[in-house]
XYZ file of C-alpha atoms in Angstrom:
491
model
C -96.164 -16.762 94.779
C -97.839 -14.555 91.739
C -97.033 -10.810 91.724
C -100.537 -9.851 92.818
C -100.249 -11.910 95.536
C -96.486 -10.117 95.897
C -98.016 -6.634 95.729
C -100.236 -7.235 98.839
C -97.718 -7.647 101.413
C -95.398 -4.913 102.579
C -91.599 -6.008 103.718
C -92.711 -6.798 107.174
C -95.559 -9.439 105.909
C -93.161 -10.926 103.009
C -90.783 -11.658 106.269
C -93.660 -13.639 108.078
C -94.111 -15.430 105.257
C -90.425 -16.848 104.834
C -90.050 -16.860 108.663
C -92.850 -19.499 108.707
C -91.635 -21.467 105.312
C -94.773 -20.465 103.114
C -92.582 -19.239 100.386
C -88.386 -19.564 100.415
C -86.602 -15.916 99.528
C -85.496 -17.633 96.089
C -89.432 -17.741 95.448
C -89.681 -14.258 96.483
C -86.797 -12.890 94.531
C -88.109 -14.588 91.430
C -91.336 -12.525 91.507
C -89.441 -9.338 92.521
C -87.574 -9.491 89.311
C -90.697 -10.852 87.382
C -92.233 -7.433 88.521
C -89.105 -5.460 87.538
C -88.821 -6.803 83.919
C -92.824 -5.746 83.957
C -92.279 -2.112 84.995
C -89.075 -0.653 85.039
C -88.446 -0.547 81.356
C -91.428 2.223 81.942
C -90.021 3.730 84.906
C -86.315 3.351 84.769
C -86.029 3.163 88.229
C -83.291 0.520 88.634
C -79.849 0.807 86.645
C -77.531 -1.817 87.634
C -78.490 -5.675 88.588
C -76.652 -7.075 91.700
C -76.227 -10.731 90.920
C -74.677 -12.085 94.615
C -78.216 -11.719 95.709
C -79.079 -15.443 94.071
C -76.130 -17.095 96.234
C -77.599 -15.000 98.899
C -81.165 -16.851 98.675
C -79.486 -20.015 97.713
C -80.020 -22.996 100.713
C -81.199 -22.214 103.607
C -81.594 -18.163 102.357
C -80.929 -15.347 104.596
C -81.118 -14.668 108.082
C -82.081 -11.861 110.106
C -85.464 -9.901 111.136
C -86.224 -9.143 107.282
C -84.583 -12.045 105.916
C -85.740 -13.103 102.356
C -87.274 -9.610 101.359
C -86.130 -8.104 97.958
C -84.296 -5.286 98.700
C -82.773 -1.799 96.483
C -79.797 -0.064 96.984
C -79.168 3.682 95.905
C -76.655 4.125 93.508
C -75.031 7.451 95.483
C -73.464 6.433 99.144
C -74.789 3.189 99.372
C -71.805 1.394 97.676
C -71.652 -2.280 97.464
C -68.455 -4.454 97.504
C -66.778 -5.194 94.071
C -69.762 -3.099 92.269
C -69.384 0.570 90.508
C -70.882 3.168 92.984
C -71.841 5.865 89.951
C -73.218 8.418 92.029
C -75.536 9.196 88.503
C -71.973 9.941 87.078
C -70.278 9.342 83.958
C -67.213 10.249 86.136
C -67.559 7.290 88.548
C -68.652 4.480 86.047
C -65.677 2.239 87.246
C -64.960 3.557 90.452
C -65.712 0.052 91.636
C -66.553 -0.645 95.711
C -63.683 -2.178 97.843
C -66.028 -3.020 100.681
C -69.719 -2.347 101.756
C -70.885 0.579 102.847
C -72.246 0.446 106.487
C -75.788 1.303 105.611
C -75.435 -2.443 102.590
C -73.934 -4.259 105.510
C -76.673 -3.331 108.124
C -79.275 -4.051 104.861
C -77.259 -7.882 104.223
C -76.861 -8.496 107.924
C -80.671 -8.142 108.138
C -81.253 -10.753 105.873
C -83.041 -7.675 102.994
C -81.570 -9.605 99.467
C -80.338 -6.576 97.614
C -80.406 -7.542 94.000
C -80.105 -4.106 92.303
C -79.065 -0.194 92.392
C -81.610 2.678 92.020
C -81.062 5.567 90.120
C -80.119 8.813 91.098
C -79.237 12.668 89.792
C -75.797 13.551 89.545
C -74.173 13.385 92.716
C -77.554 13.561 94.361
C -77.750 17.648 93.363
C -81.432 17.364 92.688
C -84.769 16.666 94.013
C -85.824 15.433 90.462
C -83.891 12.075 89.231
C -82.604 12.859 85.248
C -78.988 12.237 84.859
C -77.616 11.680 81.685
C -75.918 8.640 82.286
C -78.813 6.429 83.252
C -81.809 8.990 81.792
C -84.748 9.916 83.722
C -86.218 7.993 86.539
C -90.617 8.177 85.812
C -92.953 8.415 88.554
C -95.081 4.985 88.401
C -98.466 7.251 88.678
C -97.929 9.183 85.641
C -94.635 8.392 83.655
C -94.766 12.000 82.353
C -93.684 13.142 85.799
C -90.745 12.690 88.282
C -90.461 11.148 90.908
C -88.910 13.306 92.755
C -85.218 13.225 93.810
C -82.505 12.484 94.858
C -83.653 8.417 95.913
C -86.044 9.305 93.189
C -85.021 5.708 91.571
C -86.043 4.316 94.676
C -89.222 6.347 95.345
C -90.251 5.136 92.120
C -89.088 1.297 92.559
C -91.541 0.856 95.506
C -93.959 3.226 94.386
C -94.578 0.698 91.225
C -94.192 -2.486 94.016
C -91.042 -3.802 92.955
C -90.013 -4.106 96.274
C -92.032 -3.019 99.494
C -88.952 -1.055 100.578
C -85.794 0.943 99.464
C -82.306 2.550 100.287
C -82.519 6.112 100.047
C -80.484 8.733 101.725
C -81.705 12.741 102.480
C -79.150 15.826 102.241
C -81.804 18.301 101.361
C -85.398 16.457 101.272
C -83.946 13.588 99.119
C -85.528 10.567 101.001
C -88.935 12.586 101.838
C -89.119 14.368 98.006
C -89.412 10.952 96.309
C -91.901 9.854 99.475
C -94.363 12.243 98.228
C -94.048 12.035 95.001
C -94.884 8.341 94.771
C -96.827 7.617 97.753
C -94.853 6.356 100.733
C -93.457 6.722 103.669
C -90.353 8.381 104.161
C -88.462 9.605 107.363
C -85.415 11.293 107.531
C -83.412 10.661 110.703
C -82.052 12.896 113.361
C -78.510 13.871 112.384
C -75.876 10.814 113.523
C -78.376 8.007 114.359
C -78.380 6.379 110.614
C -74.566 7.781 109.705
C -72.704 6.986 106.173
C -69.582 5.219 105.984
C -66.709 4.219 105.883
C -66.528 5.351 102.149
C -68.178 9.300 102.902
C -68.079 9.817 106.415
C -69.470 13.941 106.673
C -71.280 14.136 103.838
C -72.471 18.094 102.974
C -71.231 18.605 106.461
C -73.276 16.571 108.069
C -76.273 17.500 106.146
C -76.814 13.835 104.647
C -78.370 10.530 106.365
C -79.074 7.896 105.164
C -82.380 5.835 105.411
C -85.150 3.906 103.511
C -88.549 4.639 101.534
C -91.859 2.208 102.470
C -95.266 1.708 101.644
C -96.132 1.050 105.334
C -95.389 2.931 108.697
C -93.987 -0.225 110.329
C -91.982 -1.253 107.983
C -90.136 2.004 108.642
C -90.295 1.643 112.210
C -88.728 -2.344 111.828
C -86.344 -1.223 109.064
C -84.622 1.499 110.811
C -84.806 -0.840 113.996
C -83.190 -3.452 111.881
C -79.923 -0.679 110.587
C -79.057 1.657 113.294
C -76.277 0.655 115.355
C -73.244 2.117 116.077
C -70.517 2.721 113.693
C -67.003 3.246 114.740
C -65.848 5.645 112.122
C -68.973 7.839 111.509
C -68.189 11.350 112.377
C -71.313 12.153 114.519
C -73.164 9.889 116.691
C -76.832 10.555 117.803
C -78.122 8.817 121.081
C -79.565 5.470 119.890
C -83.596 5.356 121.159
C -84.283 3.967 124.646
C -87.283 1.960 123.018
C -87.533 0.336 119.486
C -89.952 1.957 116.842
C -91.456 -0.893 116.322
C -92.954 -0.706 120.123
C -93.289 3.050 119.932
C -95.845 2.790 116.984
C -97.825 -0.302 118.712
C -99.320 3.017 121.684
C -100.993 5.982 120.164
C -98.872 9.141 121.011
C -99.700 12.172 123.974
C -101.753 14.713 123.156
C -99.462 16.882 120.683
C -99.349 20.450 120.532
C -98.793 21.327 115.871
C -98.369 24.208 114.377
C -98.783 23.890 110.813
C -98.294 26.005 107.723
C -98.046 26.185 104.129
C -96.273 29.868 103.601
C -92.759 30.068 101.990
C -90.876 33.167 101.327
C -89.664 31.518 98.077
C -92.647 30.816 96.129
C -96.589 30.739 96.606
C -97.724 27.315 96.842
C -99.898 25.623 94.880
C -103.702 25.427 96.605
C -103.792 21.208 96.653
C -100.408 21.573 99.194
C -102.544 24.110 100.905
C -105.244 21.652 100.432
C -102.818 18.731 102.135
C -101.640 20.280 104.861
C -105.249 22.131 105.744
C -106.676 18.183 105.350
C -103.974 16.638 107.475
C -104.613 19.123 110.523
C -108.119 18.384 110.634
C -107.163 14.769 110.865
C -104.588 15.259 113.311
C -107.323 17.243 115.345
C -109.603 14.812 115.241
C -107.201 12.139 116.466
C -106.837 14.150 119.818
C -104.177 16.814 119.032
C -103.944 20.696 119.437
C -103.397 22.146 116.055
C -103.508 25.525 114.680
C -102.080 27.592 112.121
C -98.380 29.542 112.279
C -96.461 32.054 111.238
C -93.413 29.543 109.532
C -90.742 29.530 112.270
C -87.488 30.543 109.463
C -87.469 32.163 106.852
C -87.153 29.617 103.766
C -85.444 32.100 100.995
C -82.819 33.035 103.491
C -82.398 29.538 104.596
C -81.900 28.312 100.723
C -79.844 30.434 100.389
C -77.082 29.186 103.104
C -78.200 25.686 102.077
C -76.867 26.443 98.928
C -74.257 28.440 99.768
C -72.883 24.779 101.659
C -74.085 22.075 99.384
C -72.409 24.456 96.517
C -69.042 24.224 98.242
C -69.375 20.248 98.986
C -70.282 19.782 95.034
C -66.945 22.011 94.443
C -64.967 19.422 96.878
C -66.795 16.717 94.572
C -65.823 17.513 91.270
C -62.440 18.195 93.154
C -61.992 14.887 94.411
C -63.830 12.576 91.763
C -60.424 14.169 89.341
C -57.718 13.905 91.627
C -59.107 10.254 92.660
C -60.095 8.927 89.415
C -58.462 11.369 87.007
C -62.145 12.394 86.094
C -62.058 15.754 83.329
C -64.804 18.280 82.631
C -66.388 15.960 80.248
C -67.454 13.543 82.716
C -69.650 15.593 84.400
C -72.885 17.364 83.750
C -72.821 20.957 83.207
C -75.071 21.695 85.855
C -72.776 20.063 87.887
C -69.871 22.126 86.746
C -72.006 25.335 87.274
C -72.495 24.870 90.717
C -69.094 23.256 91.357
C -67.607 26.927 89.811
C -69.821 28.679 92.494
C -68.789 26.636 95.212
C -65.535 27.257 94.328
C -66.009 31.072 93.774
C -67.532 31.479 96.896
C -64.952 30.731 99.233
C -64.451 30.313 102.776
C -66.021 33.231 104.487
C -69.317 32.358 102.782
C -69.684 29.278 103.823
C -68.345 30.432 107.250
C -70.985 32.935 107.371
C -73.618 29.926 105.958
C -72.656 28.184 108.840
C -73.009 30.757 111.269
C -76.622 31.353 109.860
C -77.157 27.562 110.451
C -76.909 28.064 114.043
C -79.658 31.072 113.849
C -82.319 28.367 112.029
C -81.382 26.129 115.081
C -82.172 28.857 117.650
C -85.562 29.704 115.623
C -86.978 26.100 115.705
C -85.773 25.123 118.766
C -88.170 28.598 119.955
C -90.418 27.584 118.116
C -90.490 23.674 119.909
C -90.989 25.780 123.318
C -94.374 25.776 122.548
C -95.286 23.319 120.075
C -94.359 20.142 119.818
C -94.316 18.833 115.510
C -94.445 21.439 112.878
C -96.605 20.531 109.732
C -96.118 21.697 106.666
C -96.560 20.275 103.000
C -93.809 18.394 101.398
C -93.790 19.467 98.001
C -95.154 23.221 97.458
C -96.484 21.887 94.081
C -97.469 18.608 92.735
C -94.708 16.259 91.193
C -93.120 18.334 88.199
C -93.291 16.938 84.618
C -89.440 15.087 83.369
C -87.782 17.565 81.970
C -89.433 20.879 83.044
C -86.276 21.738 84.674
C -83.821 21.157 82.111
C -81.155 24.079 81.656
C -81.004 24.829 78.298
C -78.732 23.470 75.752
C -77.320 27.603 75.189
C -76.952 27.623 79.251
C -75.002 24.441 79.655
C -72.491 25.284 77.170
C -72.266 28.595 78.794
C -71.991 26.603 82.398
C -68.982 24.915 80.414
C -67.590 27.667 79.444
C -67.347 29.994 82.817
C -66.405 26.644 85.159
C -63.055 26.399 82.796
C -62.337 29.783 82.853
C -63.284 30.139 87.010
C -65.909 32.513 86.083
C -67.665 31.607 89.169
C -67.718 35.636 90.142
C -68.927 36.336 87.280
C -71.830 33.616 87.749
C -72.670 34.692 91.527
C -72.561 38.771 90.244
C -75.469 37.907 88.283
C -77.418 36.508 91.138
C -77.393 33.193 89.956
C -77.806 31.734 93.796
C -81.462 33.171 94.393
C -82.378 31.967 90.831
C -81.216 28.732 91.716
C -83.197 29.234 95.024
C -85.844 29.627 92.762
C -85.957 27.560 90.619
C -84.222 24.372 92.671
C -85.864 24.776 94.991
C -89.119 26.611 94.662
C -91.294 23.477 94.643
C -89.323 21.538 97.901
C -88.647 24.775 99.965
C -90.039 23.076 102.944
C -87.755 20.058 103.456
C -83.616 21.774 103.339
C -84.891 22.768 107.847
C -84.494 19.270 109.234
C -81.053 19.062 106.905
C -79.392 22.402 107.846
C -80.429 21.805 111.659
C -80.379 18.116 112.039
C -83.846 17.896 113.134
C -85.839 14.430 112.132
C -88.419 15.193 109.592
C -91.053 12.746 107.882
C -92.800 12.775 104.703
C -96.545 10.865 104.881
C -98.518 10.045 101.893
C -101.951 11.214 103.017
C -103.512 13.034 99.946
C -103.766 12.814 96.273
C -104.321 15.759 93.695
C -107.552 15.688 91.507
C -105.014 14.065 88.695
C -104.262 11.128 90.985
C -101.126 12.193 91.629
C -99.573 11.820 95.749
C -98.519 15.039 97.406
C -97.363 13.879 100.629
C -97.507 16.195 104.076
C -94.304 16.238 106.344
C -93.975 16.881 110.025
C -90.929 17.854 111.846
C -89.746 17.170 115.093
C -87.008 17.860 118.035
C -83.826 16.192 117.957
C -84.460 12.385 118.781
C -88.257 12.797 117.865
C -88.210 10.271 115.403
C -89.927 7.704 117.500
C -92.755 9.886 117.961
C -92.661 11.103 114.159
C -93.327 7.638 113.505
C -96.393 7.391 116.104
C -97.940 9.838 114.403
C -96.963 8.955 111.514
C -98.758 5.667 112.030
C -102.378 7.503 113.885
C -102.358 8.897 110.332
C -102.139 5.925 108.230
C -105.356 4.362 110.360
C -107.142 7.474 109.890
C -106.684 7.989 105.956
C -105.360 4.566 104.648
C -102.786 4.912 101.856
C -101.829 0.857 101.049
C -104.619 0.035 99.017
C -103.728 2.478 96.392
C -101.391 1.334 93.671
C -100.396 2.926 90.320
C -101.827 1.293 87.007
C -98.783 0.608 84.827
């Protein structure tokens, strides 16, 4: 098998192939790593080689419903046995795996041949991928610009057809961010049917699933068919789906009723996400479906700001745990990291009490909003994918982030109104994707449109609890109405 020949099938077809002996998943691997060593030096999009995957194609290969398919790991919650799970860390570098995590033993029981870890921001805290232990992570379209974060490693892996598929995992937009930002396919699960474990069971109280990025709709639909199953030890459990995603996307869904919008109360979008949404609801009427423009159903500064307020106190708990565990000091970790750890810590329990009871008021408002229409549409990204680097703090800032975490001048930090800037500036070009975290909802991310610089900007829908089935339908109408696979970076 030649790579060109490689890059035309997605995870789903490359299984066919080894299912029927055309090509063995040693064959396979080979030209999965002969497109790595072509591309990632450009992208740095993988930083750590998994070696058990050759004794795993060895003989007879694999088995399973993907068996033989080259297959990507995250490098944060996706640990694999006897390997360093970094977390994009200096603090972690030999915090070695004692076992797999459920989400690599679903991947391995499926027969998907991991052979390497994707990079990843410190402790997943971004939705751009530039730690300083591995570097940046570049988006295969134009290597000036990220690909998004957190699974921005594996947004950009696929994106540049290393593999047809990825592990990626979602506490704020993390698995739909990169989607966009590199073409694909990415749906984030309804809270508890795709849990972590054993290693993080609660992750960001319960904001965090985990979950894959594709190139096609069914490889989604067969991937996430192929790795949810019950887990004894994961702390929530959502109903597992009557029918399998794979069948749901082979019948065209009822007539929908979307509301759609592109308004955020924390910044003013830029006009080609107006563009993608306004471009997607025309398609979606002319595939049958009732769709007309809202008022947004929450209000997005508010709602950043108790997302915050939550993921601030679980990075707090991090830094905590990561020096009590490992004996980690202030050294090891970025000073972004420290700076939010400090506010975290200032913050205290009533505030995150208080985020949580606001959590339960964005529940109430979507779940109105759901009495009359069914998806919610709204862009991914409110501006294209940003340039590496354009939100690096400032080397005077960082020391200063130093500086008040050792003295606990978190007060002093949140006096200053240093959340809403973060709100801001965090997350002022993803404020549409934190909903479906803070309320559990399923949410997907679907590459329909391209900027006039050639860059994706993806369009995401939301759903009920357990709509991910239909997310997926819909998901796949669109993907027959404006195509997406024939597109591929030039690198």
């Amino acid at each position: 098998m030649r790579v060109d020949e490689y890059l035309t099938y997605d995870a789903t077809g490359l299984a066919q192939l080894v299912a029927a002996k055309e090509v063995t998943a040693a064959e396979v691997l080979a030209v999965a790593r002969e497109r790595s060593a072509a591309v990632n030096p450009r992208i740095n999009a993988i930083v750590a080689d998994i070696p058990e995957a050759d004794a795993q194609v060895a003989g007879d290969g694999p088995s399973g419903p993907f068996a033989g398919v080259p297959f990507l790991v995250k490098d944060l919650a996706q640990e694999y046995q006897g390997h360093p799970t970094t977390y994009g860390s200096r603090s972690l570098v030999d915090d070695v795996a004692e076992e797999h995590s459920y989400f690599t033993q679903s991947a391995l029981d499926a027969g998907l041949v991991i052979f390497g870890k994707t990079n990843t921001p410190e402790f997943g805290s971004k939705g751009i991928t530039e730690p300083e232990l591995f570097g940046a992570a570049r988006n295969p379209w134009n290597t000036d610009h990220t690909p998004g974060g957190s699974s921005g490693g594996s947004g950009a892996a696929v994106g540049a057809g290393i593999v047809p598929a990825a592990g990626a995992n979602d506490g704020g937009g993390s698995i739909r961010i990169p989607a966009a930002c590199n073409g694909l396919v990415g749906l984030k699960t309804t809270r508890g049917l795709l849990p972590l474990g054993p290693q993080s069971l609660d992750a960001s109280n319960g904001f965090v699933v985990q979950g894959v990025v594709t190139r096609t709709v069914r490889d989604a639909a067969g991937l996430y068919d192929a790795l949810i199953g019950d887990q004894p030890m994961a702390m929530i459990h959502a109903p597992h789906p009557g029918a399998s995603f794979s069948e749901a996307i082979a019948a065209a869904p009822r007539k929908l009723r979307i509301g759609f919008t592109s308004t955020s109360s924390i910044t003013a979008p830029d006009p080609e996400a107006i563009a993608a949404v306004e471009d997607a609801a025309k398609a979606l009427e002319a595939l049958g479906h009732d769709v007309e423009e809202v008022e947004a159903p929450y209000d997005a500064a508010e709602l950043g700001r108790d997302f915050l307020t939550i993921w601030f106190a679980s990075a707090a708990a991090e830094v905590a745990e990561a020096k009590l565990r490992v004996g980690a000091k202030n050294a090891d970790f970025e000073a972004d990291t420290l700076a939010v750890a400090e506010l975290g810590r200032a913050g205290g329990v009533v505030a995150v009490e208080l985020a949580h009871i606001n959590r339960r008021n964005h529940v109430r408002r979507l779940s109105a909003f759901h009495e009359t229409y069914d998806l919610l549409l709204t862009p991914t990204l409110a501006k294209p994918p940003l340039k590496v680097g354009q939100l690096t703090t400032p080397k005077a800032l960082q020391t200063a982030a130093r500086v008040l975490h050792k003295v606990h001048g978190g007060r002093v930090m949140r006096a200053t109104g240093m959340i809403d800037q973060l709100v801001a500036e965090n997350l002022g070009w993803v404020p549409y994707t934190q909903l479906a975290n803070i309320t559990g909802r399923p949410a997907i991310s679907v590459p329909t449109y391209r900027t006039a610089a050639g860059l994706p900007l993806g369009i995401q829908l939301s759903g009920q609890l357990g709509d991910d089935g239909l997310l997926l339908q819909v998901a796949a109408q669109l993907e027959q109405a404006k195509p997406w696979v024939e597109h591929w970076p030039t690198l």
